[in-house]
Amino acid sequence: MRLNHPVLAVVGYKASGKTTIIERLVPELIKEGFTVATIKHISHQDFSIDREGSDTWRHSRVGANPVIAFSNNEVSVIIKAANLPLESISRLIPEFGANLLILEGFSSIVLNDEDVGKIICVKSKKEYMEFKESAKGEVIAFCSFQNLGEPVLNIDREFKILVNKTLNFIMKRIRILEILNSLAGLNCGKCGRKSCKELAEEIYNGTASPEECVVLKVKSKLGTKIIVEGREVPIQPFVSELVRKTVLGMISSLKKVHIKGNEKVYIKISK
């Protein structure tokens, strides 16, 4: 999942305490200045939050999508979509003013997602071992309402530890995302890493530097700059030269245009 804000998930089997964790955790994060959005996975087949026969249901029935219910104290957005990717929903979060997303459930998705921090609720040592084997990426903590001993936190006695671990994960992710957004974002591999994310994590850990991003390093030497909607698009030297020569070649074929090769050329494309 491509992320622009920290995302963590509270996962576990039914009746393991997931909702209770979120109830207790959200106020603590708000105290720290975060604006929190949550997404709850509902597994019931054909579930709809809309009520059959209501005005919004009638709007949806004739094809309106999304349908927005607006009142003095609440706005509800109802989107009809089958198997909408979680990433698509996640992209909407900043639009609602939130800078942190907490998921409840979605085990089949998030357990394999290394970018999502995981708080895993368990009811037994057996469940702990199952999730320990299957979870990839950073596990913020294992926790339980049972006294299972280390490394499983007791939710009642050690909740403050859980809060601190969560805050540490969030601050780490914020910094890594800041670094990642400062890199070229091409995943070109010229720095010797598989992705820009991998380089960003190494920069965060102090084992690499931003200068190792080859695309950014040669940026000032490129003869071409591409700007789309006010945002510069990172390009590699090969692409830079390809665009430069192609554009200059086409322009030089125009009447009354004489190109030496070192001109500054501006092309504006509008609707």
mmCIF file of N, CA and C in Angstrom, residues 134-255:
data_model
loop_
_atom_site.group_PDB
_atom_site.id
_atom_site.type_symbol
_atom_site.label_atom_id
_atom_site.label_comp_id
_atom_site.label_asym_id
_atom_site.label_seq_id
_atom_site.Cartn_x
_atom_site.Cartn_y
_atom_site.Cartn_z
ATOM 1 N N SER A 134 3.262 -15.337 11.062
ATOM 2 C CA SER A 134 2.643 -14.835 9.828
ATOM 3 C C SER A 134 2.822 -13.338 9.599
ATOM 4 N N ALA A 135 3.095 -12.568 10.654
ATOM 5 C CA ALA A 135 3.176 -11.111 10.511
ATOM 6 C C ALA A 135 4.515 -10.681 9.919
ATOM 7 N N LYS A 136 4.465 -9.821 8.909
ATOM 8 C CA LYS A 136 5.661 -9.251 8.295
ATOM 9 C C LYS A 136 5.743 -7.764 8.628
ATOM 10 N N GLY A 137 6.960 -7.228 8.551
ATOM 11 C CA GLY A 137 7.113 -5.813 8.867
ATOM 12 C C GLY A 137 7.121 -5.582 10.369
ATOM 13 N N GLU A 138 6.794 -4.363 10.759
ATOM 14 C CA GLU A 138 6.930 -3.979 12.167
ATOM 15 C C GLU A 138 5.680 -4.308 12.967
ATOM 16 N N VAL A 139 5.856 -5.120 13.996
ATOM 17 C CA VAL A 139 4.803 -5.372 14.971
ATOM 18 C C VAL A 139 5.041 -4.432 16.144
ATOM 19 N N ILE A 140 4.117 -3.503 16.352
ATOM 20 C CA ILE A 140 4.258 -2.538 17.445
ATOM 21 C C ILE A 140 4.226 -3.266 18.775
ATOM 22 N N ALA A 141 3.277 -4.175 18.926
ATOM 23 C CA ALA A 141 3.184 -4.948 20.171
ATOM 24 C C ALA A 141 2.180 -6.084 20.003
ATOM 25 N N PHE A 142 2.418 -7.153 20.761
ATOM 26 C CA PHE A 142 1.399 -8.161 20.995
ATOM 27 C C PHE A 142 0.758 -7.809 22.331
ATOM 28 N N CYS A 143 -0.557 -7.916 22.418
ATOM 29 C CA CYS A 143 -1.207 -7.566 23.685
ATOM 30 C C CYS A 143 -2.407 -8.476 23.933
ATOM 31 N N SER A 144 -2.837 -8.519 25.188
ATOM 32 C CA SER A 144 -3.916 -9.431 25.560
ATOM 33 C C SER A 144 -4.557 -8.976 26.859
ATOM 34 N N PHE A 145 -5.825 -9.347 27.042
ATOM 35 C CA PHE A 145 -6.470 -9.146 28.329
ATOM 36 C C PHE A 145 -6.115 -10.285 29.287
ATOM 37 N N GLN A 146 -5.473 -11.328 28.762
ATOM 38 C CA GLN A 146 -5.020 -12.445 29.588
ATOM 39 C C GLN A 146 -3.595 -12.171 30.073
ATOM 40 N N ASN A 147 -3.193 -12.820 31.132
ATOM 41 C CA ASN A 147 -1.830 -12.698 31.640
ATOM 42 C C ASN A 147 -0.957 -13.762 30.970
ATOM 43 N N LEU A 148 -0.436 -13.436 29.803
ATOM 44 C CA LEU A 148 0.333 -14.411 29.029
ATOM 45 C C LEU A 148 1.830 -14.259 29.230
ATOM 46 N N GLY A 149 2.254 -13.213 29.922
ATOM 47 C CA GLY A 149 3.685 -13.014 30.167
ATOM 48 C C GLY A 149 4.394 -12.417 28.961
ATOM 49 N N GLU A 150 5.645 -12.063 29.134
ATOM 50 C CA GLU A 150 6.425 -11.459 28.053
ATOM 51 C C GLU A 150 6.522 -12.403 26.864
ATOM 52 N N PRO A 151 6.545 -11.831 25.646
ATOM 53 C CA PRO A 151 6.525 -10.406 25.295
ATOM 54 C C PRO A 151 5.132 -9.843 25.059
ATOM 55 N N VAL A 152 4.087 -10.553 25.511
ATOM 56 C CA VAL A 152 2.712 -10.093 25.293
ATOM 57 C C VAL A 152 2.326 -9.128 26.410
ATOM 58 N N LEU A 153 1.969 -7.890 26.019
ATOM 59 C CA LEU A 153 1.590 -6.893 27.008
ATOM 60 C C LEU A 153 0.198 -7.170 27.555
ATOM 61 N N ASN A 154 0.010 -6.950 28.844
ATOM 62 C CA ASN A 154 -1.315 -7.016 29.433
ATOM 63 C C ASN A 154 -2.002 -5.672 29.176
ATOM 64 N N ILE A 155 -3.144 -5.684 28.513
ATOM 65 C CA ILE A 155 -3.794 -4.453 28.074
ATOM 66 C C ILE A 155 -4.144 -3.547 29.249
ATOM 67 N N ASP A 156 -4.581 -4.119 30.349
ATOM 68 C CA ASP A 156 -4.970 -3.300 31.501
ATOM 69 C C ASP A 156 -3.758 -2.759 32.256
ATOM 70 N N ARG A 157 -2.787 -3.606 32.549
ATOM 71 C CA ARG A 157 -1.656 -3.185 33.384
ATOM 72 C C ARG A 157 -0.591 -2.419 32.613
ATOM 73 N N GLU A 158 -0.429 -2.733 31.338
ATOM 74 C CA GLU A 158 0.698 -2.179 30.591
ATOM 75 C C GLU A 158 0.263 -1.333 29.390
ATOM 76 N N PHE A 159 -0.905 -0.722 29.517
ATOM 77 C CA PHE A 159 -1.423 0.058 28.395
ATOM 78 C C PHE A 159 -0.521 1.245 28.074
ATOM 79 N N LYS A 160 0.052 1.864 29.079
ATOM 80 C CA LYS A 160 0.933 3.016 28.840
ATOM 81 C C LYS A 160 2.131 2.610 27.980
ATOM 82 N N ILE A 161 2.632 1.400 28.193
ATOM 83 C CA ILE A 161 3.741 0.908 27.368
ATOM 84 C C ILE A 161 3.282 0.789 25.914
ATOM 85 N N LEU A 162 2.056 0.298 25.727
ATOM 86 C CA LEU A 162 1.510 0.171 24.379
ATOM 87 C C LEU A 162 1.400 1.542 23.707
ATOM 88 N N VAL A 163 0.951 2.538 24.457
ATOM 89 C CA VAL A 163 0.839 3.899 23.912
ATOM 90 C C VAL A 163 2.205 4.410 23.479
ATOM 91 N N ASN A 164 3.211 4.229 24.329
ATOM 92 C CA ASN A 164 4.566 4.702 24.002
ATOM 93 C C ASN A 164 5.137 3.988 22.773
ATOM 94 N N LYS A 165 4.916 2.687 22.683
ATOM 95 C CA LYS A 165 5.389 1.939 21.515
ATOM 96 C C LYS A 165 4.697 2.431 20.249
ATOM 97 N N THR A 166 3.409 2.732 20.366
ATOM 98 C CA THR A 166 2.652 3.232 19.213
ATOM 99 C C THR A 166 3.170 4.596 18.776
ATOM 100 N N LEU A 167 3.415 5.481 19.730
ATOM 101 C CA LEU A 167 3.937 6.809 19.410
ATOM 102 C C LEU A 167 5.318 6.713 18.772
ATOM 103 N N ASN A 168 6.149 5.808 19.252
ATOM 104 C CA ASN A 168 7.481 5.626 18.657
ATOM 105 C C ASN A 168 7.368 5.186 17.200
ATOM 106 N N PHE A 169 6.445 4.264 16.938
ATOM 107 C CA PHE A 169 6.238 3.823 15.557
ATOM 108 C C PHE A 169 5.766 4.978 14.686
ATOM 109 N N ILE A 170 4.806 5.747 15.177
ATOM 110 C CA ILE A 170 4.240 6.850 14.383
ATOM 111 C C ILE A 170 5.306 7.882 14.049
ATOM 112 N N MET A 171 6.101 8.287 15.036
ATOM 113 C CA MET A 171 7.126 9.301 14.789
ATOM 114 C C MET A 171 8.180 8.782 13.815
ATOM 115 N N LYS A 172 8.504 7.511 13.930
ATOM 116 C CA LYS A 172 9.456 6.907 12.998
ATOM 117 C C LYS A 172 8.887 6.923 11.581
ATOM 118 N N ARG A 173 7.625 6.542 11.429
ATOM 119 C CA ARG A 173 7.018 6.500 10.102
ATOM 120 C C ARG A 173 6.899 7.894 9.498
ATOM 121 N N ILE A 174 6.580 8.877 10.314
ATOM 122 C CA ILE A 174 6.480 10.246 9.811
ATOM 123 C C ILE A 174 7.821 10.683 9.233
ATOM 124 N N ARG A 175 8.906 10.401 9.951
ATOM 125 C CA ARG A 175 10.226 10.812 9.474
ATOM 126 C C ARG A 175 10.622 10.056 8.206
ATOM 127 N N ILE A 176 10.343 8.759 8.150
ATOM 128 C CA ILE A 176 10.681 7.979 6.954
ATOM 129 C C ILE A 176 9.888 8.471 5.749
ATOM 130 N N LEU A 177 8.613 8.792 5.949
ATOM 131 C CA LEU A 177 7.798 9.308 4.857
ATOM 132 C C LEU A 177 8.306 10.670 4.385
ATOM 133 N N GLU A 178 8.774 11.502 5.321
ATOM 134 C CA GLU A 178 9.361 12.796 4.947
ATOM 135 C C GLU A 178 10.591 12.581 4.075
ATOM 136 N N ILE A 179 11.436 11.654 4.482
ATOM 137 C CA ILE A 179 12.643 11.353 3.699
ATOM 138 C C ILE A 179 12.259 10.798 2.340
ATOM 139 N N LEU A 180 11.299 9.862 2.331
ATOM 140 C CA LEU A 180 10.869 9.230 1.086
ATOM 141 C C LEU A 180 10.326 10.268 0.107
ATOM 142 N N ASN A 181 9.540 11.214 0.614
ATOM 143 C CA ASN A 181 8.959 12.234 -0.255
ATOM 144 C C ASN A 181 9.999 13.208 -0.786
ATOM 145 N N SER A 182 11.167 13.253 -0.145
ATOM 146 C CA SER A 182 12.235 14.139 -0.622
ATOM 147 C C SER A 182 13.095 13.469 -1.691
ATOM 148 N N LEU A 183 12.952 12.154 -1.846
ATOM 149 C CA LEU A 183 13.710 11.418 -2.854
ATOM 150 C C LEU A 183 12.972 11.460 -4.195
ATOM 151 N N ALA A 184 13.606 10.927 -5.223
ATOM 152 C CA ALA A 184 13.035 11.025 -6.571
ATOM 153 C C ALA A 184 11.744 10.231 -6.728
ATOM 154 N N GLY A 185 11.639 9.108 -6.025
ATOM 155 C CA GLY A 185 10.419 8.312 -6.108
ATOM 156 C C GLY A 185 10.286 7.484 -7.368
ATOM 157 N N LEU A 186 11.395 7.233 -8.058
ATOM 158 C CA LEU A 186 11.349 6.481 -9.314
ATOM 159 C C LEU A 186 11.584 4.983 -9.127
ATOM 160 N N ASN A 187 12.110 4.596 -7.953
ATOM 161 C CA ASN A 187 12.463 3.191 -7.717
ATOM 162 C C ASN A 187 13.338 2.647 -8.841
ATOM 163 N N CYS A 188 14.297 3.468 -9.276
ATOM 164 C CA CYS A 188 15.119 3.117 -10.438
ATOM 165 C C CYS A 188 16.237 2.131 -10.097
ATOM 166 N N GLY A 189 16.587 2.008 -8.819
ATOM 167 C CA GLY A 189 17.614 1.066 -8.402
ATOM 168 C C GLY A 189 19.037 1.548 -8.606
ATOM 169 N N LYS A 190 19.216 2.778 -9.084
ATOM 170 C CA LYS A 190 20.564 3.272 -9.353
ATOM 171 C C LYS A 190 21.366 3.512 -8.070
ATOM 172 N N CYS A 191 20.687 3.599 -6.945
ATOM 173 C CA CYS A 191 21.380 3.777 -5.660
ATOM 174 C C CYS A 191 21.826 2.435 -5.082
ATOM 175 N N GLY A 192 21.445 1.337 -5.750
ATOM 176 C CA GLY A 192 21.807 0.010 -5.262
ATOM 177 C C GLY A 192 20.755 -0.624 -4.378
ATOM 178 N N ARG A 193 19.615 0.059 -4.199
ATOM 179 C CA ARG A 193 18.522 -0.498 -3.396
ATOM 180 C C ARG A 193 17.373 -0.915 -4.300
ATOM 181 N N LYS A 194 16.506 -1.753 -3.764
ATOM 182 C CA LYS A 194 15.381 -2.235 -4.547
ATOM 183 C C LYS A 194 14.327 -1.159 -4.754
ATOM 184 N N SER A 195 14.254 -0.206 -3.817
ATOM 185 C CA SER A 195 13.224 0.826 -3.901
ATOM 186 C C SER A 195 13.683 2.080 -3.176
ATOM 187 N N CYS A 196 12.991 3.185 -3.448
ATOM 188 C CA CYS A 196 13.272 4.434 -2.725
ATOM 189 C C CYS A 196 12.950 4.264 -1.243
ATOM 190 N N LYS A 197 11.938 3.446 -0.936
ATOM 191 C CA LYS A 197 11.577 3.205 0.461
ATOM 192 C C LYS A 197 12.728 2.575 1.227
ATOM 193 N N GLU A 198 13.401 1.650 0.603
ATOM 194 C CA GLU A 198 14.538 0.996 1.248
ATOM 195 C C GLU A 198 15.651 1.998 1.532
ATOM 196 N N LEU A 199 15.920 2.896 0.568
ATOM 197 C CA LEU A 199 16.928 3.930 0.793
ATOM 198 C C LEU A 199 16.490 4.876 1.896
ATOM 199 N N ALA A 200 15.211 5.255 1.914
ATOM 200 C CA ALA A 200 14.693 6.162 2.944
ATOM 201 C C ALA A 200 14.865 5.566 4.335
ATOM 202 N N GLU A 201 14.621 4.268 4.458
ATOM 203 C CA GLU A 201 14.770 3.613 5.763
ATOM 204 C C GLU A 201 16.235 3.586 6.193
ATOM 205 N N GLU A 202 17.133 3.384 5.230
ATOM 206 C CA GLU A 202 18.557 3.390 5.565
ATOM 207 C C GLU A 202 19.022 4.789 5.948
ATOM 208 N N ILE A 203 18.498 5.806 5.278
ATOM 209 C CA ILE A 203 18.830 7.186 5.654
ATOM 210 C C ILE A 203 18.347 7.454 7.071
ATOM 211 N N TYR A 204 17.138 7.000 7.397
ATOM 212 C CA TYR A 204 16.601 7.176 8.750
ATOM 213 C C TYR A 204 17.491 6.488 9.780
ATOM 214 N N ASN A 205 17.979 5.303 9.447
ATOM 215 C CA ASN A 205 18.821 4.545 10.381
ATOM 216 C C ASN A 205 20.265 5.042 10.420
ATOM 217 N N GLY A 206 20.601 5.986 9.550
ATOM 218 C CA GLY A 206 21.945 6.553 9.548
ATOM 219 C C GLY A 206 22.965 5.753 8.778
ATOM 220 N N THR A 207 22.525 4.784 7.991
ATOM 221 C CA THR A 207 23.456 3.948 7.228
ATOM 222 C C THR A 207 23.548 4.371 5.759
ATOM 223 N N ALA A 208 22.848 5.437 5.389
ATOM 224 C CA ALA A 208 22.915 5.974 4.028
ATOM 225 C C ALA A 208 22.648 7.468 4.094
ATOM 226 N N SER A 209 22.855 8.159 2.986
ATOM 227 C CA SER A 209 22.617 9.605 2.933
ATOM 228 C C SER A 209 21.780 9.945 1.715
ATOM 229 N N PRO A 210 21.087 11.088 1.720
ATOM 230 C CA PRO A 210 20.254 11.485 0.565
ATOM 231 C C PRO A 210 21.065 11.634 -0.715
ATOM 232 N N GLU A 211 22.379 11.919 -0.587
ATOM 233 C CA GLU A 211 23.231 12.086 -1.771
ATOM 234 C C GLU A 211 23.353 10.798 -2.583
ATOM 235 N N GLU A 212 22.973 9.674 -1.986
ATOM 236 C CA GLU A 212 23.047 8.409 -2.711
ATOM 237 C C GLU A 212 21.912 8.244 -3.719
ATOM 238 N N CYS A 213 20.942 9.157 -3.687
ATOM 239 C CA CYS A 213 19.889 9.156 -4.700
ATOM 240 C C CYS A 213 20.480 9.763 -5.967
ATOM 241 N N VAL A 214 20.820 8.920 -6.922
ATOM 242 C CA VAL A 214 21.526 9.353 -8.131
ATOM 243 C C VAL A 214 20.714 10.364 -8.927
ATOM 244 N N VAL A 215 19.415 10.154 -9.013
ATOM 245 C CA VAL A 215 18.564 11.055 -9.801
ATOM 246 C C VAL A 215 18.595 12.466 -9.235
ATOM 247 N N LEU A 216 18.533 12.588 -7.907
ATOM 248 C CA LEU A 216 18.598 13.915 -7.292
ATOM 249 C C LEU A 216 19.993 14.515 -7.427
ATOM 250 N N LYS A 217 21.007 13.665 -7.361
ATOM 251 C CA LYS A 217 22.397 14.135 -7.418
ATOM 252 C C LYS A 217 22.714 14.800 -8.749
ATOM 253 N N VAL A 218 22.165 14.256 -9.824
ATOM 254 C CA VAL A 218 22.475 14.807 -11.158
ATOM 255 C C VAL A 218 21.407 15.801 -11.623
ATOM 256 N N LYS A 219 20.432 16.076 -10.780
ATOM 257 C CA LYS A 219 19.305 16.920 -11.166
ATOM 258 C C LYS A 219 19.755 18.280 -11.695
ATOM 259 N N SER A 220 20.728 18.914 -11.018
ATOM 260 C CA SER A 220 21.172 20.254 -11.413
ATOM 261 C C SER A 220 21.910 20.258 -12.747
ATOM 262 N N LYS A 221 22.364 19.072 -13.176
ATOM 263 C CA LYS A 221 23.128 18.986 -14.421
ATOM 264 C C LYS A 221 22.253 18.616 -15.619
ATOM 265 N N LEU A 222 20.999 18.287 -15.376
ATOM 266 C CA LEU A 222 20.128 17.859 -16.463
ATOM 267 C C LEU A 222 19.757 19.027 -17.362
ATOM 268 N N GLY A 223 19.602 18.741 -18.634
ATOM 269 C CA GLY A 223 19.241 19.781 -19.589
ATOM 270 C C GLY A 223 17.743 19.905 -19.797
ATOM 271 N N THR A 224 16.964 19.103 -19.068
ATOM 272 C CA THR A 224 15.509 19.109 -19.236
ATOM 273 C C THR A 224 14.828 19.122 -17.873
ATOM 274 N N LYS A 225 13.784 19.915 -17.773
ATOM 275 C CA LYS A 225 12.965 19.935 -16.558
ATOM 276 C C LYS A 225 11.514 19.778 -16.988
ATOM 277 N N ILE A 226 10.818 18.831 -16.388
ATOM 278 C CA ILE A 226 9.412 18.593 -16.704
ATOM 279 C C ILE A 226 8.572 18.976 -15.490
ATOM 280 N N ILE A 227 7.643 19.896 -15.693
ATOM 281 C CA ILE A 227 6.787 20.362 -14.601
ATOM 282 C C ILE A 227 5.335 20.126 -15.005
ATOM 283 N N VAL A 228 4.602 19.388 -14.175
ATOM 284 C CA VAL A 228 3.192 19.089 -14.425
ATOM 285 C C VAL A 228 2.368 19.639 -13.269
ATOM 286 N N GLU A 229 1.448 20.539 -13.580
ATOM 287 C CA GLU A 229 0.603 21.159 -12.558
ATOM 288 C C GLU A 229 1.436 21.751 -11.421
ATOM 289 N N GLY A 230 2.532 22.397 -11.786
ATOM 290 C CA GLY A 230 3.361 23.071 -10.796
ATOM 291 C C GLY A 230 4.319 22.170 -10.051
ATOM 292 N N ARG A 231 4.292 20.856 -10.316
ATOM 293 C CA ARG A 231 5.158 19.908 -9.610
ATOM 294 C C ARG A 231 6.185 19.345 -10.578
ATOM 295 N N GLU A 232 7.454 19.447 -10.190
ATOM 296 C CA GLU A 232 8.510 18.909 -11.036
ATOM 297 C C GLU A 232 8.526 17.388 -10.966
ATOM 298 N N VAL A 233 8.582 16.761 -12.127
ATOM 299 C CA VAL A 233 8.605 15.304 -12.215
ATOM 300 C C VAL A 233 10.057 14.840 -12.284
ATOM 301 N N PRO A 234 10.514 14.024 -11.326
ATOM 302 C CA PRO A 234 11.905 13.538 -11.372
ATOM 303 C C PRO A 234 12.140 12.669 -12.601
ATOM 304 N N ILE A 235 13.267 12.895 -13.278
ATOM 305 C CA ILE A 235 13.601 12.092 -14.451
ATOM 306 C C ILE A 235 15.067 11.695 -14.406
ATOM 307 N N GLN A 236 15.397 10.600 -15.061
ATOM 308 C CA GLN A 236 16.773 10.125 -15.139
ATOM 309 C C GLN A 236 17.512 10.838 -16.275
ATOM 310 N N PRO A 237 18.843 10.839 -16.238
ATOM 311 C CA PRO A 237 19.629 11.502 -17.297
ATOM 312 C C PRO A 237 19.264 11.033 -18.699
ATOM 313 N N PHE A 238 19.049 9.719 -18.876
ATOM 314 C CA PHE A 238 18.706 9.212 -20.197
ATOM 315 C C PHE A 238 17.406 9.826 -20.704
ATOM 316 N N VAL A 239 16.387 9.862 -19.824
ATOM 317 C CA VAL A 239 15.098 10.440 -20.208
ATOM 318 C C VAL A 239 15.245 11.928 -20.479
ATOM 319 N N SER A 240 16.054 12.602 -19.661
ATOM 320 C CA SER A 240 16.289 14.038 -19.844
ATOM 321 C C SER A 240 16.834 14.333 -21.236
ATOM 322 N N GLU A 241 17.850 13.581 -21.642
ATOM 323 C CA GLU A 241 18.462 13.805 -22.952
ATOM 324 C C GLU A 241 17.515 13.419 -24.083
ATOM 325 N N LEU A 242 16.757 12.341 -23.870
ATOM 326 C CA LEU A 242 15.804 11.907 -24.885
ATOM 327 C C LEU A 242 14.767 12.996 -25.147
ATOM 328 N N VAL A 243 14.220 13.559 -24.075
ATOM 329 C CA VAL A 243 13.214 14.614 -24.211
ATOM 330 C C VAL A 243 13.832 15.864 -24.841
ATOM 331 N N ARG A 244 15.020 16.236 -24.361
ATOM 332 C CA ARG A 244 15.673 17.457 -24.865
ATOM 333 C C ARG A 244 15.916 17.374 -26.373
ATOM 334 N N LYS A 245 16.511 16.280 -26.797
ATOM 335 C CA LYS A 245 16.850 16.137 -28.212
ATOM 336 C C LYS A 245 15.605 16.006 -29.088
ATOM 337 N N THR A 246 14.592 15.299 -28.553
ATOM 338 C CA THR A 246 13.361 15.124 -29.326
ATOM 339 C C THR A 246 12.657 16.461 -29.521
ATOM 340 N N VAL A 247 12.527 17.222 -28.432
ATOM 341 C CA VAL A 247 11.836 18.511 -28.516
ATOM 342 C C VAL A 247 12.601 19.488 -29.408
ATOM 343 N N LEU A 248 13.909 19.583 -29.185
ATOM 344 C CA LEU A 248 14.710 20.496 -30.006
ATOM 345 C C LEU A 248 14.686 20.076 -31.478
ATOM 346 N N GLY A 249 14.694 18.771 -31.724
ATOM 347 C CA GLY A 249 14.645 18.287 -33.099
ATOM 348 C C GLY A 249 13.347 18.677 -33.785
ATOM 349 N N MET A 250 12.230 18.543 -33.076
ATOM 350 C CA MET A 250 10.940 18.907 -33.663
ATOM 351 C C MET A 250 10.850 20.413 -33.890
ATOM 352 N N ILE A 251 11.322 21.193 -32.922
ATOM 353 C CA ILE A 251 11.242 22.652 -33.051
ATOM 354 C C ILE A 251 12.132 23.158 -34.175
ATOM 355 N N SER A 252 13.297 22.541 -34.330
ATOM 356 C CA SER A 252 14.230 22.987 -35.366
ATOM 357 C C SER A 252 13.680 22.782 -36.776
ATOM 358 N N SER A 253 12.675 21.916 -36.899
ATOM 359 C CA SER A 253 12.087 21.668 -38.221
ATOM 360 C C SER A 253 11.057 22.716 -38.596
ATOM 361 N N LEU A 254 10.708 23.570 -37.648
ATOM 362 C CA LEU A 254 9.732 24.619 -37.928
ATOM 363 C C LEU A 254 10.371 25.748 -38.720
ATOM 364 N N LYS A 255 9.577 26.416 -39.501
ATOM 365 C CA LYS A 255 10.077 27.527 -40.292
ATOM 366 C C LYS A 255 10.492 28.686 -39.393
#
